[in-house]
């Protein structure tokens, strides 16, 4: 099965900072990667699908890039409401497995 | 607007079967283009995908849980369900049901709608 790693596991940044999280897959997953935001006590929310496509209604300060095994997620200007844990998620079709990265907790400095 | 709502016991005894139901409102569970999934989150931990069911009834489960998991569909009630047998304290978690939408982008899918989650504790 495909293993996902994320780094860093946590970070602290100032409002307005550019924040980047990386996600690495143990094997080539093409663009089959999504990013989610989870706030405490809430269900995850889809932000980016297929590595770089912004979900409808999600602010444009969020972006994703990458393909193959290496991916990144960026918040161009961190806002107070962005405090959350961010997860990458891979999916495959043969076999049709899904898996999540361990998460990156983002705090305000 | 499609919404998902989990329901079921919040407390299950060890060795028993955990049973949860997800009720889908605002859309039909029989519609093509979606996988209906269960995902769990251990307290303070990350997300673990449990498995999915398609409207045809075909299923796929996380290999690590496959021997204990059954996901089924009830189209008459617009619901899908999770059964997890022989539970232990390690199955204590928040359980989410989620819709995984097949996107127009080649082969892409994403969990676009989630239930609020339900906490299940395994304890005697």
mmCIF file of C-alpha atoms in Angstrom:
data_model
loop_
_atom_site.group_PDB
_atom_site.id
_atom_site.type_symbol
_atom_site.label_atom_id
_atom_site.label_comp_id
_atom_site.label_asym_id
_atom_site.label_seq_id
_atom_site.Cartn_x
_atom_site.Cartn_y
_atom_site.Cartn_z
ATOM 1 C CA UNK A 1 0.000 0.000 0.000
ATOM 2 C CA UNK A 2 1.027 3.610 -0.517
ATOM 3 C CA UNK A 3 2.486 5.476 2.446
ATOM 4 C CA UNK A 4 2.172 9.234 2.802
ATOM 5 C CA UNK A 5 4.500 11.502 4.769
ATOM 6 C CA UNK A 6 3.977 15.159 5.529
ATOM 7 C CA UNK A 7 6.330 17.817 6.775
ATOM 8 C CA UNK A 8 6.531 19.620 8.976
ATOM 9 C CA UNK A 9 4.260 17.969 11.523
ATOM 10 C CA UNK A 10 3.544 21.408 12.959
ATOM 11 C CA UNK A 11 4.457 24.999 12.285
ATOM 12 C CA UNK A 12 3.917 28.413 13.744
ATOM 13 C CA UNK A 13 3.800 31.485 11.510
ATOM 14 C CA UNK A 14 2.705 35.103 11.611
ATOM 15 C CA UNK A 15 -0.395 36.533 9.988
ATOM 16 C CA UNK A 16 0.481 37.390 6.409
ATOM 17 C CA UNK A 17 3.287 34.841 6.154
ATOM 18 C CA UNK A 18 3.595 32.404 3.276
ATOM 19 C CA UNK A 19 3.232 28.850 4.575
ATOM 20 C CA UNK A 20 4.215 25.712 2.680
ATOM 21 C CA UNK A 21 3.546 22.082 3.606
ATOM 22 C CA UNK A 22 4.986 19.149 1.726
ATOM 23 C CA UNK A 23 3.580 15.690 1.193
ATOM 24 C CA UNK A 24 5.476 12.731 -0.190
ATOM 25 C CA UNK A 25 4.082 9.462 -1.491
ATOM 26 C CA UNK A 26 5.984 6.168 -1.294
ATOM 27 C CA UNK A 27 5.307 5.564 -4.989
ATOM 28 C CA UNK A 28 4.157 7.477 -8.044
ATOM 29 C CA UNK A 29 0.533 8.576 -7.625
ATOM 30 C CA UNK A 30 0.418 10.898 -10.643
ATOM 31 C CA UNK A 31 -1.801 13.836 -9.611
ATOM 32 C CA UNK A 32 -4.048 11.723 -7.386
ATOM 33 C CA UNK A 33 -3.675 13.892 -4.319
ATOM 34 C CA UNK A 34 -6.079 16.092 -2.370
ATOM 35 C CA UNK A 35 -5.659 18.536 0.508
ATOM 36 C CA UNK A 36 -8.044 19.048 3.415
ATOM 37 C CA UNK A 37 -8.341 21.504 6.282
ATOM 38 C CA UNK A 38 -9.631 20.330 9.647
ATOM 39 C CA UNK A 39 -10.491 22.666 12.492
ATOM 40 C CA UNK A 40 -10.879 21.321 16.049
ATOM 41 C CA UNK A 41 -14.105 19.404 16.550
ATOM 42 C CA UNK A 42 -15.066 19.695 12.900
ATOM 43 C CA UNK A 43 -15.045 17.424 9.882
ATOM 44 C CA UNK A 44 -12.312 17.931 7.299
ATOM 45 C CA UNK A 45 -13.001 20.337 4.434
ATOM 46 C CA UNK A 46 -11.749 19.795 0.893
ATOM 47 C CA UNK A 47 -9.482 22.605 -0.312
ATOM 48 C CA UNK A 48 -7.491 21.245 -3.274
ATOM 49 C CA UNK A 49 -8.191 18.245 -5.503
ATOM 50 C CA UNK A 50 -6.104 16.514 -8.129
ATOM 51 C CA UNK A 51 -2.984 18.135 -6.683
ATOM 52 C CA UNK A 52 -3.593 21.663 -7.922
ATOM 53 C CA UNK A 53 -7.292 22.336 -8.498
ATOM 54 C CA UNK A 54 -8.924 24.765 -6.100
ATOM 55 C CA UNK A 55 -12.263 23.549 -4.777
ATOM 56 C CA UNK A 56 -15.177 25.888 -5.519
ATOM 57 C CA UNK A 57 -15.602 28.529 -2.841
ATOM 58 C CA UNK A 58 -12.134 28.089 -1.339
ATOM 59 C CA UNK A 59 -10.073 31.303 -1.068
ATOM 60 C CA UNK A 60 -7.393 31.745 -3.696
ATOM 61 C CA UNK A 61 -4.645 32.107 -1.068
ATOM 62 C CA UNK A 62 -4.671 28.305 -0.938
ATOM 63 C CA UNK A 63 -2.843 26.450 -3.684
ATOM 64 C CA UNK A 64 -1.317 23.078 -4.419
ATOM 65 C CA UNK A 65 1.285 21.721 -6.785
ATOM 66 C CA UNK A 66 3.293 18.640 -7.587
ATOM 67 C CA UNK A 67 2.946 15.265 -9.253
ATOM 68 C CA UNK A 68 4.414 11.814 -8.988
ATOM 69 C CA UNK A 69 5.687 11.470 -5.435
ATOM 70 C CA UNK A 70 6.282 15.048 -4.287
ATOM 71 C CA UNK A 71 3.572 17.570 -3.575
ATOM 72 C CA UNK A 72 3.244 20.889 -1.828
ATOM 73 C CA UNK A 73 0.439 22.966 -0.376
ATOM 74 C CA UNK A 74 0.792 26.713 0.131
ATOM 75 C CA UNK A 75 -1.100 29.403 1.963
ATOM 76 C CA UNK A 76 0.123 32.596 0.331
ATOM 77 C CA UNK A 77 -0.845 34.910 3.186
ATOM 78 C CA UNK A 78 -1.748 33.205 6.457
ATOM 79 C CA UNK A 79 -4.958 34.429 8.064
ATOM 80 C CA UNK A 80 -6.167 33.838 11.639
ATOM 81 C CA UNK A 81 -9.001 31.641 10.350
ATOM 82 C CA UNK A 82 -6.452 29.321 8.717
ATOM 83 C CA UNK A 83 -5.477 27.855 12.097
ATOM 84 C CA UNK A 84 -6.140 24.171 11.552
ATOM 85 C CA UNK A 85 -4.582 20.836 10.764
ATOM 86 C CA UNK A 86 -3.976 20.136 7.086
ATOM 87 C CA UNK A 87 -4.003 16.642 5.588
ATOM 88 C CA UNK A 88 -2.948 15.349 2.218
ATOM 89 C CA UNK A 89 -4.880 12.382 0.860
ATOM 90 C CA UNK A 90 -3.953 10.030 -1.932
ATOM 91 C CA UNK A 91 -6.209 7.837 -3.978
ATOM 92 C CA UNK A 92 -5.529 5.068 -6.417
ATOM 93 C CA UNK A 93 -7.639 2.968 -8.717
ATOM 94 C CA UNK A 94 -5.678 -0.247 -8.945
ATOM 95 C CA UNK A 95 -6.303 -1.179 -6.168
ATOM 96 C CA UNK A 96 -8.852 1.512 -5.262
ATOM 97 C CA UNK A 97 -7.285 2.456 -1.952
ATOM 98 C CA UNK A 98 -7.307 5.791 -0.212
ATOM 99 C CA UNK A 99 -4.982 7.074 2.499
ATOM 100 C CA UNK A 100 -4.188 10.215 4.410
ATOM 101 C CA UNK A 101 -0.963 11.830 5.449
ATOM 102 C CA UNK A 102 -0.334 12.280 9.174
ATOM 103 C CA UNK A 103 -1.284 15.960 9.129
ATOM 104 C CA UNK A 104 0.376 19.328 9.696
ATOM 105 C CA UNK A 105 -0.859 21.539 12.494
ATOM 106 C CA UNK A 106 -0.667 25.242 11.675
ATOM 107 C CA UNK A 107 -0.678 27.851 14.450
ATOM 108 C CA UNK A 108 -0.313 31.613 14.617
ATOM 109 C CA UNK A 109 2.921 32.882 16.128
ATOM 110 C CA UNK B 1 -27.591 20.721 -0.922
ATOM 111 C CA UNK B 2 -26.470 17.241 0.007
ATOM 112 C CA UNK B 3 -25.925 16.567 3.696
ATOM 113 C CA UNK B 4 -24.726 13.481 5.542
ATOM 114 C CA UNK B 5 -25.572 12.534 9.122
ATOM 115 C CA UNK B 6 -24.106 9.669 11.116
ATOM 116 C CA UNK B 7 -26.126 7.841 13.760
ATOM 117 C CA UNK B 8 -25.575 4.913 16.072
ATOM 118 C CA UNK B 9 -24.514 3.923 19.580
ATOM 119 C CA UNK B 10 -21.832 6.020 21.210
ATOM 120 C CA UNK B 11 -20.683 3.155 23.420
ATOM 121 C CA UNK B 12 -19.902 -0.402 22.335
ATOM 122 C CA UNK B 13 -18.589 -3.226 24.487
ATOM 123 C CA UNK B 14 -15.341 -4.991 23.580
ATOM 124 C CA UNK B 15 -15.763 -7.978 21.236
ATOM 125 C CA UNK B 16 -19.139 -6.712 20.055
ATOM 126 C CA UNK B 17 -20.086 -5.210 16.701
ATOM 127 C CA UNK B 18 -20.019 -1.480 16.033
ATOM 128 C CA UNK B 19 -22.911 -0.441 13.789
ATOM 129 C CA UNK B 20 -23.334 3.023 12.315
ATOM 130 C CA UNK B 21 -25.669 4.471 9.717
ATOM 131 C CA UNK B 22 -25.195 7.476 7.474
ATOM 132 C CA UNK B 23 -28.342 9.179 6.226
ATOM 133 C CA UNK B 24 -28.009 11.156 3.018
ATOM 134 C CA UNK B 25 -30.357 14.096 2.480
ATOM 135 C CA UNK B 26 -30.690 16.501 -0.420
ATOM 136 C CA UNK B 27 -29.635 13.946 -3.013
ATOM 137 C CA UNK B 28 -29.997 10.317 -3.981
ATOM 138 C CA UNK B 29 -27.518 7.720 -2.847
ATOM 139 C CA UNK B 30 -28.358 5.850 -6.049
ATOM 140 C CA UNK B 31 -26.889 8.566 -8.250
ATOM 141 C CA UNK B 32 -23.834 7.572 -10.215
ATOM 142 C CA UNK B 33 -20.538 9.332 -9.838
ATOM 143 C CA UNK B 34 -20.083 8.922 -6.113
ATOM 144 C CA UNK B 35 -18.458 6.525 -3.667
ATOM 145 C CA UNK B 36 -19.958 6.484 -0.188
ATOM 146 C CA UNK B 37 -17.222 6.131 2.408
ATOM 147 C CA UNK B 38 -16.473 5.695 6.065
ATOM 148 C CA UNK B 39 -13.440 7.355 7.620
ATOM 149 C CA UNK B 40 -12.384 7.386 11.258
ATOM 150 C CA UNK B 41 -10.152 9.474 13.451
ATOM 151 C CA UNK B 42 -8.669 8.174 16.680
ATOM 152 C CA UNK B 43 -8.626 10.753 19.488
ATOM 153 C CA UNK B 44 -5.976 13.355 18.762
ATOM 154 C CA UNK B 45 -4.769 11.436 15.716
ATOM 155 C CA UNK B 46 -5.005 11.499 11.955
ATOM 156 C CA UNK B 47 -7.597 10.204 9.517
ATOM 157 C CA UNK B 48 -7.996 6.558 8.550
ATOM 158 C CA UNK B 49 -10.037 5.531 5.527
ATOM 159 C CA UNK B 50 -12.179 2.458 6.307
ATOM 160 C CA UNK B 51 -13.800 1.715 2.964
ATOM 161 C CA UNK B 52 -16.441 2.636 0.426
ATOM 162 C CA UNK B 53 -19.510 1.379 -1.357
ATOM 163 C CA UNK B 54 -20.709 2.330 -4.817
ATOM 164 C CA UNK B 55 -24.363 2.549 -5.855
ATOM 165 C CA UNK B 56 -23.993 -0.837 -7.564
ATOM 166 C CA UNK B 57 -23.213 -2.345 -4.181
ATOM 167 C CA UNK B 58 -19.557 -2.950 -4.949
ATOM 168 C CA UNK B 59 -17.265 -2.308 -2.011
ATOM 169 C CA UNK B 60 -13.621 -1.854 -1.231
ATOM 170 C CA UNK B 61 -12.115 -1.897 2.236
ATOM 171 C CA UNK B 62 -8.885 -0.813 3.856
ATOM 172 C CA UNK B 63 -6.812 -4.024 3.884
ATOM 173 C CA UNK B 64 -5.931 -3.438 7.542
ATOM 174 C CA UNK B 65 -9.611 -3.642 8.512
ATOM 175 C CA UNK B 66 -11.007 -5.800 5.731
ATOM 176 C CA UNK B 67 -11.578 -8.924 7.831
ATOM 177 C CA UNK B 68 -13.861 -7.030 10.243
ATOM 178 C CA UNK B 69 -15.648 -4.481 8.047
ATOM 179 C CA UNK B 70 -18.888 -4.555 6.092
ATOM 180 C CA UNK B 71 -20.368 -1.522 4.346
ATOM 181 C CA UNK B 72 -23.878 -1.829 2.945
ATOM 182 C CA UNK B 73 -26.408 0.312 1.123
ATOM 183 C CA UNK B 74 -30.133 0.838 1.717
ATOM 184 C CA UNK B 75 -31.396 2.804 -1.253
ATOM 185 C CA UNK B 76 -34.995 2.771 0.018
ATOM 186 C CA UNK B 77 -33.904 4.773 3.040
ATOM 187 C CA UNK B 78 -31.129 6.688 1.266
ATOM 188 C CA UNK B 79 -28.641 5.356 3.799
ATOM 189 C CA UNK B 80 -25.418 3.438 3.937
ATOM 190 C CA UNK B 81 -24.080 1.592 6.945
ATOM 191 C CA UNK B 82 -20.894 0.407 8.600
ATOM 192 C CA UNK B 83 -20.446 -2.732 10.640
ATOM 193 C CA UNK B 84 -17.161 -3.391 12.412
ATOM 194 C CA UNK B 85 -16.943 -6.678 14.265
ATOM 195 C CA UNK B 86 -14.878 -7.805 17.254
ATOM 196 C CA UNK B 87 -14.126 -4.284 18.407
ATOM 197 C CA UNK B 88 -11.439 -3.392 20.923
ATOM 198 C CA UNK B 89 -10.397 -0.162 22.612
ATOM 199 C CA UNK B 90 -8.287 0.529 19.513
ATOM 200 C CA UNK B 91 -11.518 1.096 17.586
ATOM 201 C CA UNK B 92 -12.456 4.047 19.789
ATOM 202 C CA UNK B 93 -12.642 6.974 17.390
ATOM 203 C CA UNK B 94 -14.755 9.606 15.717
ATOM 204 C CA UNK B 95 -16.402 7.967 12.729
ATOM 205 C CA UNK B 96 -17.226 10.075 9.687
ATOM 206 C CA UNK B 97 -19.282 9.198 6.673
ATOM 207 C CA UNK B 98 -18.291 11.040 3.519
ATOM 208 C CA UNK B 99 -19.199 11.343 -0.126
ATOM 209 C CA UNK B 100 -16.354 10.860 -2.562
ATOM 210 C CA UNK B 101 -17.157 12.563 -5.825
ATOM 211 C CA UNK B 102 -15.688 11.495 -9.150
ATOM 212 C CA UNK B 103 -14.428 14.691 -10.682
ATOM 213 C CA UNK B 104 -14.419 15.637 -14.365
ATOM 214 C CA UNK B 105 -10.630 15.752 -14.260
ATOM 215 C CA UNK B 106 -9.290 12.392 -15.507
ATOM 216 C CA UNK B 107 -9.700 9.852 -12.771
ATOM 217 C CA UNK B 108 -9.834 12.387 -9.973
ATOM 218 C CA UNK B 109 -11.947 11.854 -6.894
ATOM 219 C CA UNK B 110 -12.278 13.780 -3.646
ATOM 220 C CA UNK B 111 -14.158 13.612 -0.361
ATOM 221 C CA UNK B 112 -16.279 16.690 -0.928
ATOM 222 C CA UNK B 113 -19.061 16.255 1.628
ATOM 223 C CA UNK B 114 -18.654 14.950 5.167
ATOM 224 C CA UNK B 115 -20.953 14.197 8.038
ATOM 225 C CA UNK B 116 -20.282 15.933 11.327
ATOM 226 C CA UNK B 117 -18.819 12.764 12.804
ATOM 227 C CA UNK B 118 -19.907 10.591 15.688
ATOM 228 C CA UNK B 119 -17.737 9.534 18.612
ATOM 229 C CA UNK B 120 -17.747 5.820 19.371
ATOM 230 C CA UNK B 121 -16.116 4.553 22.544
ATOM 231 C CA UNK B 122 -15.307 0.886 23.036
ATOM 232 C CA UNK B 123 -15.448 0.077 26.724
ATOM 233 C CA UNK B 124 -17.030 -2.386 29.101
#
